Coordinates of C-alpha atoms in Angstrom, one line a residue:
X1086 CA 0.0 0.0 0.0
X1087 CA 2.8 2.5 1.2
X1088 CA 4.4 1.9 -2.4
X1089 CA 1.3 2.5 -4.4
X1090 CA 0.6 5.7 -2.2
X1091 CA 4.5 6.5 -3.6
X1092 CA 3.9 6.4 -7.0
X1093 CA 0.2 7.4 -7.2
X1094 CA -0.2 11.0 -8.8
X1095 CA -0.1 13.9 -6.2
X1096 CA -3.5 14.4 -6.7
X1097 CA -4.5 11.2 -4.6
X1098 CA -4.5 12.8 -1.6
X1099 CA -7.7 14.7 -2.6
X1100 CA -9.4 11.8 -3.9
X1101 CA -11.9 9.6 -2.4
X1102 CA -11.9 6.0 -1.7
X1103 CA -15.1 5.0 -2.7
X1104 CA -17.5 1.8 -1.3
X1105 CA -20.9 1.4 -0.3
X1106 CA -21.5 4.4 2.4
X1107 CA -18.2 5.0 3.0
X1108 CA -15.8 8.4 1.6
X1109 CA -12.3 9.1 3.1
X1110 CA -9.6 10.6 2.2
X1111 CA -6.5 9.1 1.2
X1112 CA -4.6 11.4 3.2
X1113 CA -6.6 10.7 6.3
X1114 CA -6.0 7.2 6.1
X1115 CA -3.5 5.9 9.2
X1116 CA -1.1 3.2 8.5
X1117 CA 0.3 0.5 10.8
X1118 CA 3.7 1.0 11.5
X1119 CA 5.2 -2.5 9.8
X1120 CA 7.8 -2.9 13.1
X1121 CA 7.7 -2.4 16.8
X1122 CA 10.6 -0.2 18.6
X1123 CA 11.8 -2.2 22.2
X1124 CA 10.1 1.0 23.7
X1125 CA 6.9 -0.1 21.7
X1126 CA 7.2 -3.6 23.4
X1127 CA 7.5 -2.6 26.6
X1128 CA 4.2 -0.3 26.7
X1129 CA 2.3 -1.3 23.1
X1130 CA -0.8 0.9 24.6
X1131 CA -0.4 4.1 22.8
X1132 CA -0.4 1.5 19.2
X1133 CA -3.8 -0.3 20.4
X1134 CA -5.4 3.5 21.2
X1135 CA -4.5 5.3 18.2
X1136 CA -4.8 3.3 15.7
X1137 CA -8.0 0.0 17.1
X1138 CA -9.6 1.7 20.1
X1139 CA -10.6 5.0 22.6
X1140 CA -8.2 4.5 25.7
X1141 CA -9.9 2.9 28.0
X1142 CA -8.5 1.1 31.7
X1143 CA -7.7 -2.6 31.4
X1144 CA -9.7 -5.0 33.9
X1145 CA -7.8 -7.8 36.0
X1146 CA -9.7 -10.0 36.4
X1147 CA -10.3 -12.9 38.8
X1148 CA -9.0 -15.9 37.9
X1149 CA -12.3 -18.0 38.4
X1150 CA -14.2 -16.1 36.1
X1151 CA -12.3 -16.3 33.1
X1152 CA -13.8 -18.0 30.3
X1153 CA -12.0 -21.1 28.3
X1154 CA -11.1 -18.3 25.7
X1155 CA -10.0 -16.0 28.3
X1156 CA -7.7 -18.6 29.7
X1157 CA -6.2 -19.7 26.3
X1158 CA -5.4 -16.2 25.0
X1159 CA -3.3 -15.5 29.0
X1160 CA -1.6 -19.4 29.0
X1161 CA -0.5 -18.7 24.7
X1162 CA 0.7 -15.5 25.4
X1163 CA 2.9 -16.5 28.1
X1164 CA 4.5 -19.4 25.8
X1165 CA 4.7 -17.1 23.1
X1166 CA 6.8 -14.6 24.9
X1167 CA 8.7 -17.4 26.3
X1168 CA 9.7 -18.9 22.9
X1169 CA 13.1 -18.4 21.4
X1170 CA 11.9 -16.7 18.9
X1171 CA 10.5 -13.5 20.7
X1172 CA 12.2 -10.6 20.4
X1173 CA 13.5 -8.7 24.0
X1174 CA 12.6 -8.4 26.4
X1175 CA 11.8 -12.3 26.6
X1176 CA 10.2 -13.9 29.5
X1177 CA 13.1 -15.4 30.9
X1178 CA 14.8 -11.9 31.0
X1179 CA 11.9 -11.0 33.2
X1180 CA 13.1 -14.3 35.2
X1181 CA 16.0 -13.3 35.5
X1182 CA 15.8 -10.1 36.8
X1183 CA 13.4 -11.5 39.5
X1184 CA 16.9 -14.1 40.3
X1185 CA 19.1 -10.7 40.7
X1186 CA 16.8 -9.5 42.6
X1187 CA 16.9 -12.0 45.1
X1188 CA 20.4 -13.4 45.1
X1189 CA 22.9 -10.6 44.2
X1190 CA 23.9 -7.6 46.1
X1191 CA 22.7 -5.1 43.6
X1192 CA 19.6 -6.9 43.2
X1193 CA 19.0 -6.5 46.7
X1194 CA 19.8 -2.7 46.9
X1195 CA 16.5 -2.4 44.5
X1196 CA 13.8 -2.8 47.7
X1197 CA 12.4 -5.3 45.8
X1198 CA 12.3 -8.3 48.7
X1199 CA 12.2 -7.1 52.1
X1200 CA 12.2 -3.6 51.3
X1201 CA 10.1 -0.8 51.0
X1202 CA 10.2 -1.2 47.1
X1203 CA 8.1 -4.8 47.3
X1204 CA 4.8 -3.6 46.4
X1205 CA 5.8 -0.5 44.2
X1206 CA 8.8 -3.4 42.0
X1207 CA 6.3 -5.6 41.1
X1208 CA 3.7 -3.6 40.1
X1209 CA 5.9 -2.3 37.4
X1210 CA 7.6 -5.3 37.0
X1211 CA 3.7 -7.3 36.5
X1212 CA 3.2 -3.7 34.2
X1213 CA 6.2 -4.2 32.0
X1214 CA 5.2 -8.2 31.6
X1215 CA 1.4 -7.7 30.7
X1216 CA 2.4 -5.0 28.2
X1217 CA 4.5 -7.7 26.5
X1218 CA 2.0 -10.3 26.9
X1219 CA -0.4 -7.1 25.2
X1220 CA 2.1 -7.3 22.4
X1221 CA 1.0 -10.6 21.4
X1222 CA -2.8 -10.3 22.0
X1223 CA -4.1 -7.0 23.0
X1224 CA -7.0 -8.5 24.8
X1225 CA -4.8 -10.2 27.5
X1226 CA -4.6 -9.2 30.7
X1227 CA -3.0 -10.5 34.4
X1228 CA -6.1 -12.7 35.9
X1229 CA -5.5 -12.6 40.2
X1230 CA -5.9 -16.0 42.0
X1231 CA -7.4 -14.8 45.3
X1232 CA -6.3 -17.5 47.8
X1233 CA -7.9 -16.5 50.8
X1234 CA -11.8 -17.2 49.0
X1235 CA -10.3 -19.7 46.4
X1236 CA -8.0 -22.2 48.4
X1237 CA -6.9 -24.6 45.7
X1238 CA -4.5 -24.3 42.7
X1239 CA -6.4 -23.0 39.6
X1240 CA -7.2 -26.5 37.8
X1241 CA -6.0 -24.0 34.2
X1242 CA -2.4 -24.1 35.5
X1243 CA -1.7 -27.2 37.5
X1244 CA -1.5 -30.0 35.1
X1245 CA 1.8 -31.7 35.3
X1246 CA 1.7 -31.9 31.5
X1247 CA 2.5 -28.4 31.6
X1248 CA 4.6 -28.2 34.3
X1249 CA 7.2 -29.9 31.9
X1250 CA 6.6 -27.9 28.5
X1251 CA 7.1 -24.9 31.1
X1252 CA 10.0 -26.4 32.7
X1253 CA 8.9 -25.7 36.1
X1254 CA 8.7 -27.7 39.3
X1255 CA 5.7 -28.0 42.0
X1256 CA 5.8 -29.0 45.3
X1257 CA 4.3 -32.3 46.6
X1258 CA 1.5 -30.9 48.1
X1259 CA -0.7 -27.8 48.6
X1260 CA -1.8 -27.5 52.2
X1261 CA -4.6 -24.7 51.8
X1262 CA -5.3 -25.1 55.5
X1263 CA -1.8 -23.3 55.8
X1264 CA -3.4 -20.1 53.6
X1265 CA -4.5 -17.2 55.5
X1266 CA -8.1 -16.6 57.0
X1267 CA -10.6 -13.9 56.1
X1268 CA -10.2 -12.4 59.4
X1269 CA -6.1 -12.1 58.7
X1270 CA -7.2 -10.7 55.8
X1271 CA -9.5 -8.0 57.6
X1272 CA -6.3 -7.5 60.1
X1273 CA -3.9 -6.5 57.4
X1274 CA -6.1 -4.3 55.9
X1275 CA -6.3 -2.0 59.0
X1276 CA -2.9 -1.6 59.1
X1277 CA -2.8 2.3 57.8
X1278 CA 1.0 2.7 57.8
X1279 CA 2.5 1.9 54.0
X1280 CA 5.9 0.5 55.0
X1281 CA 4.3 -1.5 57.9
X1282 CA 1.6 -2.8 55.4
X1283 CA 4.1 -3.3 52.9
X1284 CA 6.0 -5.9 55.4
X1285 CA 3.2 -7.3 56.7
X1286 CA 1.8 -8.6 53.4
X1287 CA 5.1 -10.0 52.1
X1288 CA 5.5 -12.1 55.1
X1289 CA 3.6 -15.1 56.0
X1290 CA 0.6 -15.9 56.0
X1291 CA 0.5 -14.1 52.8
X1292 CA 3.2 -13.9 50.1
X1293 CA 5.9 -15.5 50.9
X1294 CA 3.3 -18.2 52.7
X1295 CA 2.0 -18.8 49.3
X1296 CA 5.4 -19.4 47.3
X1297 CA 5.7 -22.0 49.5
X1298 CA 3.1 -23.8 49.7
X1299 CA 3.2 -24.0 46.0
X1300 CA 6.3 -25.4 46.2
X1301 CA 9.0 -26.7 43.7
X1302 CA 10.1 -23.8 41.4
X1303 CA 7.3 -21.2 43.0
X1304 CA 9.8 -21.5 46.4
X1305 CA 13.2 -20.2 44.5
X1306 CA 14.5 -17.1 43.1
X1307 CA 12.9 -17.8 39.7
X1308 CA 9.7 -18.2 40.5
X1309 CA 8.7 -16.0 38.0
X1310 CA 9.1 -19.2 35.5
X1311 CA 6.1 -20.6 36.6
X1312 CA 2.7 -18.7 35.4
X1313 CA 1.4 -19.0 38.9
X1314 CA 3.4 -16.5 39.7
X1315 CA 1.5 -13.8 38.1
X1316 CA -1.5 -14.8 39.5
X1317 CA -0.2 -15.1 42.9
X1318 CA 1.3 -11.2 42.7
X1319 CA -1.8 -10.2 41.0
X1320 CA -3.7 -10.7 44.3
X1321 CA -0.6 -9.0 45.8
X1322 CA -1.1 -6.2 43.8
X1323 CA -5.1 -5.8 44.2
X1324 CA -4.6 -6.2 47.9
X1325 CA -2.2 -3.1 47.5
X1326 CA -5.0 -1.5 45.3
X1327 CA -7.5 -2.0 47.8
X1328 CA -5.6 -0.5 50.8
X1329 CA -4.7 2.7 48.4
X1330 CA -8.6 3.0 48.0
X1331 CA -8.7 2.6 52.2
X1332 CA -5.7 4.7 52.6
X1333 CA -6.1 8.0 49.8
X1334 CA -3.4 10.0 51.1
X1335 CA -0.8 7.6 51.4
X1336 CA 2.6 7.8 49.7
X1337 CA 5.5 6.0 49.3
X1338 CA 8.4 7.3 51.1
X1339 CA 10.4 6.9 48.7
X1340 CA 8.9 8.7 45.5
X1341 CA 11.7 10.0 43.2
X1342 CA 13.4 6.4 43.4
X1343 CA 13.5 5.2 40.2
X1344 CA 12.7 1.5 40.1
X1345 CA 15.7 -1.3 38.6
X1346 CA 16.4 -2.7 36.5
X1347 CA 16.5 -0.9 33.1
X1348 CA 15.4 -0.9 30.6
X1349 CA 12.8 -3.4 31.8
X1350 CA 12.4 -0.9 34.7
X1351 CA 11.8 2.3 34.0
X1352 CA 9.8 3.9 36.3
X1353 CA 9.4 6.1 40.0
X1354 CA 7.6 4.4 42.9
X1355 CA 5.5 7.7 42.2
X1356 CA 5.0 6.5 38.5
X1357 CA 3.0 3.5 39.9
X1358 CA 1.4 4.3 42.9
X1359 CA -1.5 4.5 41.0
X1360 CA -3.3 1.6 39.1
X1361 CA -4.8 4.3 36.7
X1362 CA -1.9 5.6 36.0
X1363 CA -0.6 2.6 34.9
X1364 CA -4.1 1.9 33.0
X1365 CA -5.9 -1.2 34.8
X1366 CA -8.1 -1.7 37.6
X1367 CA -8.8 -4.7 38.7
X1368 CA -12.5 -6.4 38.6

């Protein structure tokens, strides 16, 4: 098309394109650019807006009421990214930033485990992966697995079929009587102090509960690797959301501090204190 426009006469820009009730210009016509920048990867929004849709906030949704197509679109896009084909960032560059993070001394100057930075790192770092899993399929988004209602493994993303094609490891057993209680739940949520809260949710009973009792690869520094993972820290993240909604003039103490890694991470704990912001709410 961009060659015919080239060697059309000039006058084709005044023209009309001509069909059944419809009359545009040629030169009001918006073309698909034919390659995305690494930029464009990582936040593929602005595309999907101008050129397919109005903006509009992406819903997270729970995981138990995704359809079958719902669920096929999340578990493709996640192989996709994974496959060796993808171009960067891949999903096991998002693994392995998750492994610094944990295990190296840089990594654990970032606040990302047992820092202030726990909540505010992976809500860009679940940002950055959704916009590549957007890449693939625009209608994908992060589904939550609320454990404390839903006390079992999603059935989607525990069969040990998968567990090989993923290359991933699960614990023996799931002891849900280990998960945390409704009235834990209602506990945490009083806690009005953000770097309290903060610690309190990544301890047990809740995070770092949960990587646990999942077992296998969930329990090590690339946990990331297995899908669960997303679901688990999109409950993390909603529980976040919710206390923001509880707590309006809270802030992060930290603001300025511009999250790491780049270029996966790009942005200030400031950036993504708000779900809106970042264009999703969750369902």
């Amino acid at each position: 098309m961009r060659q015919l426009l080239k060697e059309a006469p000039k006058e084709i820009g005044k023209q009309k394109i001509k069909s059944p009730g419809l009359k545009i210009d040629v030169e009001d016509l918006q073309f698909i650019p034919e390659k995305f920048s690494h930029k464009d990867l990582l936040d593929p929004h602005w595309f999907w807006h101008k050129y397919f849709c109005r903006p509009k906030y992406r819903r997270r949704k729970n995981q138990k009421n995704l359809t079958p197509l719902e669920w096929s679109r999340f578990i493709y896009a996640i192989e996709a990214l994974a496959d060796t084909d993808t171009p960067a960032p891949t999903y096991q560059e998002f693994v392995q930033i998750h492994v610094q993070a944990m295990t190296t001394p840089a990594g654990h100057m970032w606040g990302a485990h047992g820092g202030v930075n726990f909540l505010t790192w992976h809500r860009e770092y679940m940002a950055k992966l959704e916009a590549r899993l957007i890449a693939i399929n625009p209608l994908v988004t992060i589904p939550y697995w609320n454990w404390i209602e839903d006390r079992y493994i999603p059935p989607q993303l525990n069969n040990s079929a998968d567990f090989t094609r993923w290359g991933i490891t699960r614990g023996g057993s799931f002891n849900d009587t280990l998960l945390p209680t409704a009235a834990q739940h209602a506990a945490l949520m009083t806690n009005t102090a953000f770097a309290s809260f903060s610690s309190q949710l990544e301890a047990s009973p809740f995070h770092n509960r949960l990587h646990g009792l999942v077992g296998g690869t969930m329990g090590t520094a690339s946990s990331p690797a297995d899908p669960i993972f997303w679901l688990h820290h999109g409950f993390i993240d909603k529980l976040f959301a919710d206390w923001q909604v509880l707590n309006p003039a809270a802030t992060h103490p930290n603001p300025s501090e511009v999250l790491k890694p780049s270029p996966i991470m790009t942005r200030t704990n400031a950036q993504v204190w708000s779900t809106l912001a970042l264009g999703y709410v969750y369902a």
